[in-house]
Short mmCIF file of C-alpha atoms in Angstrom, two decimals:
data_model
loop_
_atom_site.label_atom_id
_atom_site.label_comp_id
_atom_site.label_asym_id
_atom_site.label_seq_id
_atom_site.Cartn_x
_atom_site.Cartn_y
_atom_site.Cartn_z
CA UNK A 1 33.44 93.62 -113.47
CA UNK A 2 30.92 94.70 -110.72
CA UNK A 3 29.22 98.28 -111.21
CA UNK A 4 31.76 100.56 -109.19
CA UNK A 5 34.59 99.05 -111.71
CA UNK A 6 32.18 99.53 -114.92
CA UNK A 7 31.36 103.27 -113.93
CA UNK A 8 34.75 104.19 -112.96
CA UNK A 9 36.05 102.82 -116.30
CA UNK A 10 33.54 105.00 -117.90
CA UNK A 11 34.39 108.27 -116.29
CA UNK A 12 37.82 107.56 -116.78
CA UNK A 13 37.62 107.44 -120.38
CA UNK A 14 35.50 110.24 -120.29
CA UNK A 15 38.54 112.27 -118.37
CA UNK A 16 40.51 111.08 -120.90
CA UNK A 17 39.00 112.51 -123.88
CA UNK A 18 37.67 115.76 -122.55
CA UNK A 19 40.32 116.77 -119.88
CA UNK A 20 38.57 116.86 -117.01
CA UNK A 21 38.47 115.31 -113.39
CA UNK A 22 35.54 112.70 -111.69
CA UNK A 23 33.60 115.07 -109.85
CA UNK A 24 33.82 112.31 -106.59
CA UNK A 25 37.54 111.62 -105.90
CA UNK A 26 37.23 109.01 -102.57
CA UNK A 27 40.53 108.57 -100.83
CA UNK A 28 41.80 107.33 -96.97
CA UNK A 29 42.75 110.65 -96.35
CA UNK A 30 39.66 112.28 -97.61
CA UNK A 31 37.17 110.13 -96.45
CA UNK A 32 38.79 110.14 -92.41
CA UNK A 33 38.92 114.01 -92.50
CA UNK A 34 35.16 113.81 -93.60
CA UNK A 35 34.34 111.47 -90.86
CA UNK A 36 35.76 113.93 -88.30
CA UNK A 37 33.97 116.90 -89.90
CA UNK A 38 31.15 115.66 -90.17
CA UNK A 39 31.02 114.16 -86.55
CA UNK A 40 31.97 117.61 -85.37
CA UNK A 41 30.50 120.62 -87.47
CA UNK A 42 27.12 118.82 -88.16
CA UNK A 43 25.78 118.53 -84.01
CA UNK A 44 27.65 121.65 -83.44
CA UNK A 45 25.88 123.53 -86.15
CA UNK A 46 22.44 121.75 -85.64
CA UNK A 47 22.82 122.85 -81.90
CA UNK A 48 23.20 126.66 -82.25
CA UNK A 49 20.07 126.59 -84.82
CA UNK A 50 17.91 124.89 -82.65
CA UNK A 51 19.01 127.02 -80.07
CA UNK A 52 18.31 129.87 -82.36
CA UNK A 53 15.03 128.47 -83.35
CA UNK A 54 13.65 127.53 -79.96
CA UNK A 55 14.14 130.88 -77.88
CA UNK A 56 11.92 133.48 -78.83
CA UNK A 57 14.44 136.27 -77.63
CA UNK A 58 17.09 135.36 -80.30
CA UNK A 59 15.21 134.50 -83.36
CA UNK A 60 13.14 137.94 -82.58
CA UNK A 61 16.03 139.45 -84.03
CA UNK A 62 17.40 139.99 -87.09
CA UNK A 63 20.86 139.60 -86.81
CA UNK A 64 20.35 136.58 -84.97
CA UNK A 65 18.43 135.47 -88.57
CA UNK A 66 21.30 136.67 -89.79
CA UNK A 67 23.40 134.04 -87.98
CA UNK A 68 20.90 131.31 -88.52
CA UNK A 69 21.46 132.09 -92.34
CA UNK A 70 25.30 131.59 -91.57
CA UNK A 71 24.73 127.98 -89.63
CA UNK A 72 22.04 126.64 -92.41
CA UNK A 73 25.00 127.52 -95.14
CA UNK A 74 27.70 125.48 -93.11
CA UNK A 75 25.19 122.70 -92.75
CA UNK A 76 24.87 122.82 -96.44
CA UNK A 77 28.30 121.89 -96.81
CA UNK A 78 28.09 118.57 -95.60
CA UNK A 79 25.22 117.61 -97.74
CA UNK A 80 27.73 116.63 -100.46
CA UNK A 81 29.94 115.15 -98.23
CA UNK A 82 27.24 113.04 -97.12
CA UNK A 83 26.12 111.69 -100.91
CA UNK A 84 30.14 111.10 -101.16
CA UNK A 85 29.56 108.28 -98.38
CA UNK A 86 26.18 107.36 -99.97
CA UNK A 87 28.34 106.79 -103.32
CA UNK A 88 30.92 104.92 -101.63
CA UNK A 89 28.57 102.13 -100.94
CA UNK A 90 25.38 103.16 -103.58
CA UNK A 91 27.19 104.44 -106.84
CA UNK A 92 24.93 105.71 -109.19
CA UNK A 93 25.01 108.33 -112.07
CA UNK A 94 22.36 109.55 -111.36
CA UNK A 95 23.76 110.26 -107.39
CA UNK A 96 27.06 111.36 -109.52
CA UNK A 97 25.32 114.11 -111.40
CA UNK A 98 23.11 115.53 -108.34
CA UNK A 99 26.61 115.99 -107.12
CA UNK A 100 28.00 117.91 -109.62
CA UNK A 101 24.37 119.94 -109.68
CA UNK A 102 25.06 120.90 -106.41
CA UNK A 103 28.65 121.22 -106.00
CA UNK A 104 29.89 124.81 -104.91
CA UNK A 105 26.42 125.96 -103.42
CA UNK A 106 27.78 126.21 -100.26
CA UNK A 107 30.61 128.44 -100.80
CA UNK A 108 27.69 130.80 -103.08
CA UNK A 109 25.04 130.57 -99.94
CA UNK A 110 27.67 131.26 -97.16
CA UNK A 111 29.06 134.79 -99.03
CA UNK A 112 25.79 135.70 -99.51
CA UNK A 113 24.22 135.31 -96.12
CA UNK A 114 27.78 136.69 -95.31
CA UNK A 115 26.93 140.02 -97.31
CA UNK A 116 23.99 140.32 -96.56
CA UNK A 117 24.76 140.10 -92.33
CA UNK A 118 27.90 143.00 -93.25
CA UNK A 119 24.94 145.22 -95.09
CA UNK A 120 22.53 144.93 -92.17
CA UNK A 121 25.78 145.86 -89.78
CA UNK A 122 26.32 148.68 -91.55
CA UNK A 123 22.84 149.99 -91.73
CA UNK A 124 22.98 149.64 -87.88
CA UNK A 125 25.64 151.47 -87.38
CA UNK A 126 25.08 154.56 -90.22
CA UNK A 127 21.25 154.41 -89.38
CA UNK A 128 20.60 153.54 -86.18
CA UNK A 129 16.97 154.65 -85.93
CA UNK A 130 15.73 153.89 -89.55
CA UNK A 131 17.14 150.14 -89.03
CA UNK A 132 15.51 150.07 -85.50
CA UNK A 133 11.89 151.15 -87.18
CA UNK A 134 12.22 149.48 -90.53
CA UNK A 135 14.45 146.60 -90.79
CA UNK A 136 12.55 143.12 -89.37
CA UNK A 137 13.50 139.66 -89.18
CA UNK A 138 10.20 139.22 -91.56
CA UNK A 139 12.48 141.66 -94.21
CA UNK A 140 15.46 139.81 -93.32
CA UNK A 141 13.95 136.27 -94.06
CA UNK A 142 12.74 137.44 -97.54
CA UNK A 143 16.30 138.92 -98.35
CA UNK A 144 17.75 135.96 -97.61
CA UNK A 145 15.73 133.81 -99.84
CA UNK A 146 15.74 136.41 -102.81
CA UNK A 147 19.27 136.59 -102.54
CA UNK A 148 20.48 132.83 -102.04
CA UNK A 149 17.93 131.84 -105.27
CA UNK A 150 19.06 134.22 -107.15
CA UNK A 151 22.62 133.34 -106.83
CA UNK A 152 22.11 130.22 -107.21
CA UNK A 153 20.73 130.36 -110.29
CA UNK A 154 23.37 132.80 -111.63
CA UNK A 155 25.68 130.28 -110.33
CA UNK A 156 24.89 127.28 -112.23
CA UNK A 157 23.61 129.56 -115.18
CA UNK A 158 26.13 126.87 -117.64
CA UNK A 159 23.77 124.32 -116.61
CA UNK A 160 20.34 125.99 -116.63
CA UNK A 161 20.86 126.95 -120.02
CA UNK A 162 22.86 123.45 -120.77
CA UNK A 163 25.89 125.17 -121.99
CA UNK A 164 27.75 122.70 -120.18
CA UNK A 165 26.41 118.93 -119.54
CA UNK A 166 25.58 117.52 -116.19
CA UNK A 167 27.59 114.85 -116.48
CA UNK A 168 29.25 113.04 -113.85
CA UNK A 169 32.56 115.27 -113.58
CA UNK A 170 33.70 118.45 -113.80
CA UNK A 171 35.31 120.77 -116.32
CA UNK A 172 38.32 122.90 -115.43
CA UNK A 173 38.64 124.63 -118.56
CA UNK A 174 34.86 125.73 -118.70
CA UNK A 175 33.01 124.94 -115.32
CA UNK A 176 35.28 126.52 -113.24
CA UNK A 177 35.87 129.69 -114.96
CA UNK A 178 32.05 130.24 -113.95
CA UNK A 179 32.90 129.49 -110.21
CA UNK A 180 36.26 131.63 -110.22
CA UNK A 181 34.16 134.66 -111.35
CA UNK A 182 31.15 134.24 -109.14
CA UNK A 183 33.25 133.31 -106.00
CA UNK A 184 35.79 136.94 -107.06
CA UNK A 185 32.71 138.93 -107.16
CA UNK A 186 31.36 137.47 -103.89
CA UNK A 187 34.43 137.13 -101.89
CA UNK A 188 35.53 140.79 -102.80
CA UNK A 189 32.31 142.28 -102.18
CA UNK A 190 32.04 140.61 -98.96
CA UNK A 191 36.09 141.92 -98.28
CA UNK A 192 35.21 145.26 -99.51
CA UNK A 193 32.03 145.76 -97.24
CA UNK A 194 34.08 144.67 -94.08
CA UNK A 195 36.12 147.89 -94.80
CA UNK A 196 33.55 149.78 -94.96
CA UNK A 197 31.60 148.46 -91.66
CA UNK A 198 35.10 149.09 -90.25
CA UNK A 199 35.80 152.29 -91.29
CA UNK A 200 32.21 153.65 -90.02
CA UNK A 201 32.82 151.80 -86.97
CA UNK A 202 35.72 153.73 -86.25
CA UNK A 203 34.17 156.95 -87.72
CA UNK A 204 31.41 156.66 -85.22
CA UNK A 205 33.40 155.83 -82.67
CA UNK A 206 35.77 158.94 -82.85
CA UNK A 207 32.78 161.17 -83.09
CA UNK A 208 31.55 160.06 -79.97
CA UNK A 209 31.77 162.41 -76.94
CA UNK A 210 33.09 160.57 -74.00
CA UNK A 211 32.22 161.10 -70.52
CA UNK A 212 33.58 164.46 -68.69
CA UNK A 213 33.86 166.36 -72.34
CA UNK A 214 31.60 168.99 -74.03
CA UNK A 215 30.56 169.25 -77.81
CA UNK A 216 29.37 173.17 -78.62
CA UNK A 217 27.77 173.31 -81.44
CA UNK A 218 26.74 176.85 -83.45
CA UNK A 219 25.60 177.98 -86.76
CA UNK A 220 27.52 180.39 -88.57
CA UNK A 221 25.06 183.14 -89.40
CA UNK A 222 27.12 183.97 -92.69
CA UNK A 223 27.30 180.35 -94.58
CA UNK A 224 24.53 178.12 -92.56
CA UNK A 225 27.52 175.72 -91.57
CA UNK A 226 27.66 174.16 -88.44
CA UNK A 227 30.93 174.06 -86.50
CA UNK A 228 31.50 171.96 -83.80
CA UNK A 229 34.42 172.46 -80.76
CA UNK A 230 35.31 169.94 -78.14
CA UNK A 231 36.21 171.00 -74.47
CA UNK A 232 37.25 169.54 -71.22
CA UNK A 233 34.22 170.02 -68.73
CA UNK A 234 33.77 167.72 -65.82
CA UNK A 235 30.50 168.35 -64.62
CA UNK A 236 29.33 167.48 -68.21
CA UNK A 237 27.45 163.90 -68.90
CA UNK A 238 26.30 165.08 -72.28
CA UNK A 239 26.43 167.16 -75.49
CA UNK A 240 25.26 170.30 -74.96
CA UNK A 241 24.42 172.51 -78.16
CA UNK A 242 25.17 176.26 -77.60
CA UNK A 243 21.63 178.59 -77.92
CA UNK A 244 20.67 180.14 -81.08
CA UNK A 245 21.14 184.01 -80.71
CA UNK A 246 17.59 186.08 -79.92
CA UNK A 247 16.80 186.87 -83.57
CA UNK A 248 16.89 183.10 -84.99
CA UNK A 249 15.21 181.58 -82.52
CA UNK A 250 11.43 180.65 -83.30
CA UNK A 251 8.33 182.30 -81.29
CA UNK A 252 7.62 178.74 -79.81
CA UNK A 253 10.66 178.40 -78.39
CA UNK A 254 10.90 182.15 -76.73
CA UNK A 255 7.80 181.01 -75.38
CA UNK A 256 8.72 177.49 -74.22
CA UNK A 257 9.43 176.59 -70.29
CA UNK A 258 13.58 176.68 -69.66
CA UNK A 259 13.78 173.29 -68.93
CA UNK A 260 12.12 172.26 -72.23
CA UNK A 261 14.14 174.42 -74.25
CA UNK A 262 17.47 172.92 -72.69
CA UNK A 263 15.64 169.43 -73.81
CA UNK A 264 15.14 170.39 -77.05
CA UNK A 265 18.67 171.89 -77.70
CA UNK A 266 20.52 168.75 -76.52
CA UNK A 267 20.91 166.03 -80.27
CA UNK A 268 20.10 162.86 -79.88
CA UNK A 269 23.64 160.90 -80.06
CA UNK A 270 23.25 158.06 -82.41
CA UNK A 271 25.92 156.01 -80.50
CA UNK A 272 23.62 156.00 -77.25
CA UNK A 273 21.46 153.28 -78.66
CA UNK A 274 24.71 150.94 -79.43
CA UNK A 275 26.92 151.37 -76.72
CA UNK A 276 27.62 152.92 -73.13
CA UNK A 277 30.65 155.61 -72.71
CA UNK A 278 33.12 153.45 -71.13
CA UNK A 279 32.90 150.64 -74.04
CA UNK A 280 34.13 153.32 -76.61
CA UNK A 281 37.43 151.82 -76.21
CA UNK A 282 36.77 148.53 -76.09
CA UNK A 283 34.81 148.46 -79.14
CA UNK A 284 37.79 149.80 -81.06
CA UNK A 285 39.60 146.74 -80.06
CA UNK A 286 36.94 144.58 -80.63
CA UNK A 287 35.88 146.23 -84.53
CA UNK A 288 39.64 145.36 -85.23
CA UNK A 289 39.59 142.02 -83.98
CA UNK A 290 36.24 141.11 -85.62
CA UNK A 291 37.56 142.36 -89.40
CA UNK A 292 40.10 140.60 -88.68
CA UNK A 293 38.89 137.33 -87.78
CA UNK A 294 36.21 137.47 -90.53
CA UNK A 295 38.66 138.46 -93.64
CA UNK A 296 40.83 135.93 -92.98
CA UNK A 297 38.56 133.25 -92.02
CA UNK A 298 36.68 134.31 -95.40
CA UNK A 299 40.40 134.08 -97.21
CA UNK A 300 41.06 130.36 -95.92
CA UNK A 301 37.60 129.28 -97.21
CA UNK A 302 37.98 131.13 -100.61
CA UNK A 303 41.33 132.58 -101.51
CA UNK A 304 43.01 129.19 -102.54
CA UNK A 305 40.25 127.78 -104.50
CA UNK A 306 39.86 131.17 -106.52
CA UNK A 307 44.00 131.02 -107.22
CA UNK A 308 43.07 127.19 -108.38
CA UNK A 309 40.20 128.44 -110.53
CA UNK A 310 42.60 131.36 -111.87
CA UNK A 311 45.43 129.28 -112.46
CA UNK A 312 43.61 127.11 -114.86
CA UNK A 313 42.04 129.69 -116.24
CA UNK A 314 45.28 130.96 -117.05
CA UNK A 315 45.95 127.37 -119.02
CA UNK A 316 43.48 127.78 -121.58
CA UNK A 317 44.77 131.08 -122.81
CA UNK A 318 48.44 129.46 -122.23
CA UNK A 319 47.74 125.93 -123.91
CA UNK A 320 49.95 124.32 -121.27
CA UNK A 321 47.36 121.34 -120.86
CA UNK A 322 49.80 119.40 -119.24
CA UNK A 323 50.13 121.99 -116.28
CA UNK A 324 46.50 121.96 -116.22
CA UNK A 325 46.44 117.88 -115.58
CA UNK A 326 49.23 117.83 -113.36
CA UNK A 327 46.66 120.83 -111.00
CA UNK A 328 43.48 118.42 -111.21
CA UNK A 329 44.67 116.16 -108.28
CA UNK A 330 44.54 119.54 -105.83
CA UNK A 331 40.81 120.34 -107.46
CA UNK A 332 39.27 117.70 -104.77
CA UNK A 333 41.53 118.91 -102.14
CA UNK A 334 40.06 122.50 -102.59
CA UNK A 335 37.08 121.95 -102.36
CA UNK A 336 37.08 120.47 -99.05
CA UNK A 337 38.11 123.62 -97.84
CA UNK A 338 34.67 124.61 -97.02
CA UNK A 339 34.35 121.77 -95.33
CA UNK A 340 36.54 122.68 -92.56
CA UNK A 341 35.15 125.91 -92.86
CA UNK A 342 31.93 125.03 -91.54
CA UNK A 343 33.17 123.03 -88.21
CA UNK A 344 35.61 125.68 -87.14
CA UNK A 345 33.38 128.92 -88.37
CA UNK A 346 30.58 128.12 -85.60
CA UNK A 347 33.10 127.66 -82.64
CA UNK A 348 34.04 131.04 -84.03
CA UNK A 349 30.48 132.69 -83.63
CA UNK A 350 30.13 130.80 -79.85
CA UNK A 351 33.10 132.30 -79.05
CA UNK A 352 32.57 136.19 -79.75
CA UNK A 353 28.99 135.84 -78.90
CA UNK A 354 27.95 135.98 -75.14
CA UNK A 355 24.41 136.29 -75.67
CA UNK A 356 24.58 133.03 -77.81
CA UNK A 357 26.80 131.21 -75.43
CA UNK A 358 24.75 132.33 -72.72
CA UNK A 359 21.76 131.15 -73.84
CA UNK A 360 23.07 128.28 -75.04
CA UNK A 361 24.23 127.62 -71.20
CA UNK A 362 20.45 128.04 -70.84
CA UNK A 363 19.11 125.71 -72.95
CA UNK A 364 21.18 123.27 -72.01
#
């Protein structure tokens, strides 16, 4: 018996005993959709981080950071594909249990950039200025790391603390109970804040004034509210805020030139530093089309391994353990799901990007 035979006799009396599944399950089927994953989604993602890296003009931004967060976590998905190969030809324990160590870090590292990219959106669009002055891709670095470590470690907590043993398979009954609540928490957070990045996109977005209308604004003597009423006025590029009556207005102002006092009385509209007039429109379309894209690309990567995880969570409190062996052949299945999700996941970003496509055009 040579040493593949002797460890895979061991694990599968381990199996046996404790009810779980080999943490490397190698099939044909497996191992050619691998092949074309891997010779796809690894140039394709190395390519848009070097081009990230390389010109200054991206990386000098933060959601381009942002992004580059995004491509490193799809890259980090094929690191255990690639120790499945090395084990095909080199297996090891040892190899077996860095597996396991590391299994499901890529799902925890790609909702967390993912979060992270939806909370900087956000701020963008709710705080325009503050985000402009404040937010850097220094900050944005340091979030990142802060946030993937720490997740990491909450993730494979069961280990740290060696509540479960790093052995060389994995444990449905207590293992992925861990990974069904971190990846809920994640994947809903990350569902919930494209709603709200939505719903502020379109709140901004019907506030804004389009070209050929008039905003008048006044304050109500009586309650200090401000009312505001739309009109049709052609001549107008603008808002325009109606004058204070004689009494409220400050000396400095009475005093002030004509011009400067029109100056001063016209707000600064938040949406002028996003967006033109004429893309008002188009940006509706396109904030429908990107939360839509995004939640259910998100739902293909997570949603069926969560209902796995759940389902055999569900078997512990059942005691059907024979439903719970007869799910442990989809368990390697599942996880390959984020897999596919980093080859087809960058096309997506080249695709809705222009300034990304362009300059990879350019670097080419």
């Amino acid at each position: 018996m040579n040493q593949t035979e002797e460890l895979e006799s061991i694990l599968d009396f381990q199996n046996a005993t404790s009810g779980s599944v080999k943490a490397i399950q190698i099939n044909v089927f497996i191992m050619i959709a691998h092949f074309i994953c891997c010779v796809i989604g690894i140039p394709l993602n190395v390519f848009i981080a070097s081009v990230i890296v390389s010109m200054r003009r991206l990386r000098s931004k933060p959601r381009n950071i942002l992004l580059l967060g995004l491509i490193l976590s799809d890259l980090s998905a094929f690191v255990p594909v690639l120790m499945e190969f090395a084990y095909l030809h080199f297996p090891s324990l040892e190899l077996c249990r860095t597996y396991v160590a590391i299994s499901g870090l890529p799902y925890i590292l790609f909702l967390i950039n993912t979060l992270l990219a939806l909370v900087d959106r956000y701020t963008a669009i709710a705080h325009p200025l503050w985000h402009f002055n404040q937010v850097t891709t220094v900050l944005i670095v340091r979030c990142q790391l802060v946030a993937s470590l720490t997740a990491s470690f909450v993730y494979k907590f069961p280990y740290v603390v060696q509540f479960l043993p790093l052995s060389c398979e994995l444990q449905l009954l207590q293992e992925f109970n861990s990974i069904a609540i971190t990846l809920m928490i994640l994947f809903s957070s990350c569902i919930l804040a494209h709603v709200i990045v939505y719903r502020q996109t379109k709140r901004v977005l019907a506030n804004y004034v389009p070209k050929g209308w008039k905003r008048e604004t006044f304050t109500s003597s009586k309650n200090e509210k401000r009312a505001a009423v739309v009109t049709r006025s052609e001549g107008v590029q603008s808002l325009q805020q109606q004058p204070l009556p004689i009494f409220q207005q400050p000396l400095s102002s009475m005093n002030s030139d004509v011009t400067q006092q029109q100056r001063q009385q016209v707000p600064v509209d938040e949406m002028s530093i996003h967006i033109s007039d004429r893309r008002v429109s188009q940006l509706e379309v396109e904030a429908t089309r990107t939360m839509i894209v995004n939640v259910t690309s998100l739902s293909i990567m997570t949603g069926p391994f969560i209902l796995f995880t759940l389902t055999v969570f569900l078997c512990r409190f059942s005691g059907e353990e024979q439903v719970c062996s007869s799910l442990a052949w989809l368990a390697p299945y599942l996880k390959e799901l984020v897999v596919l999700h980093a080859v087809y996941h960058p096309a997506i970003q080249l695709s809705r990007s222009s300034e990304l496509s362009s300059a990879m055009k350019q670097w080419l």
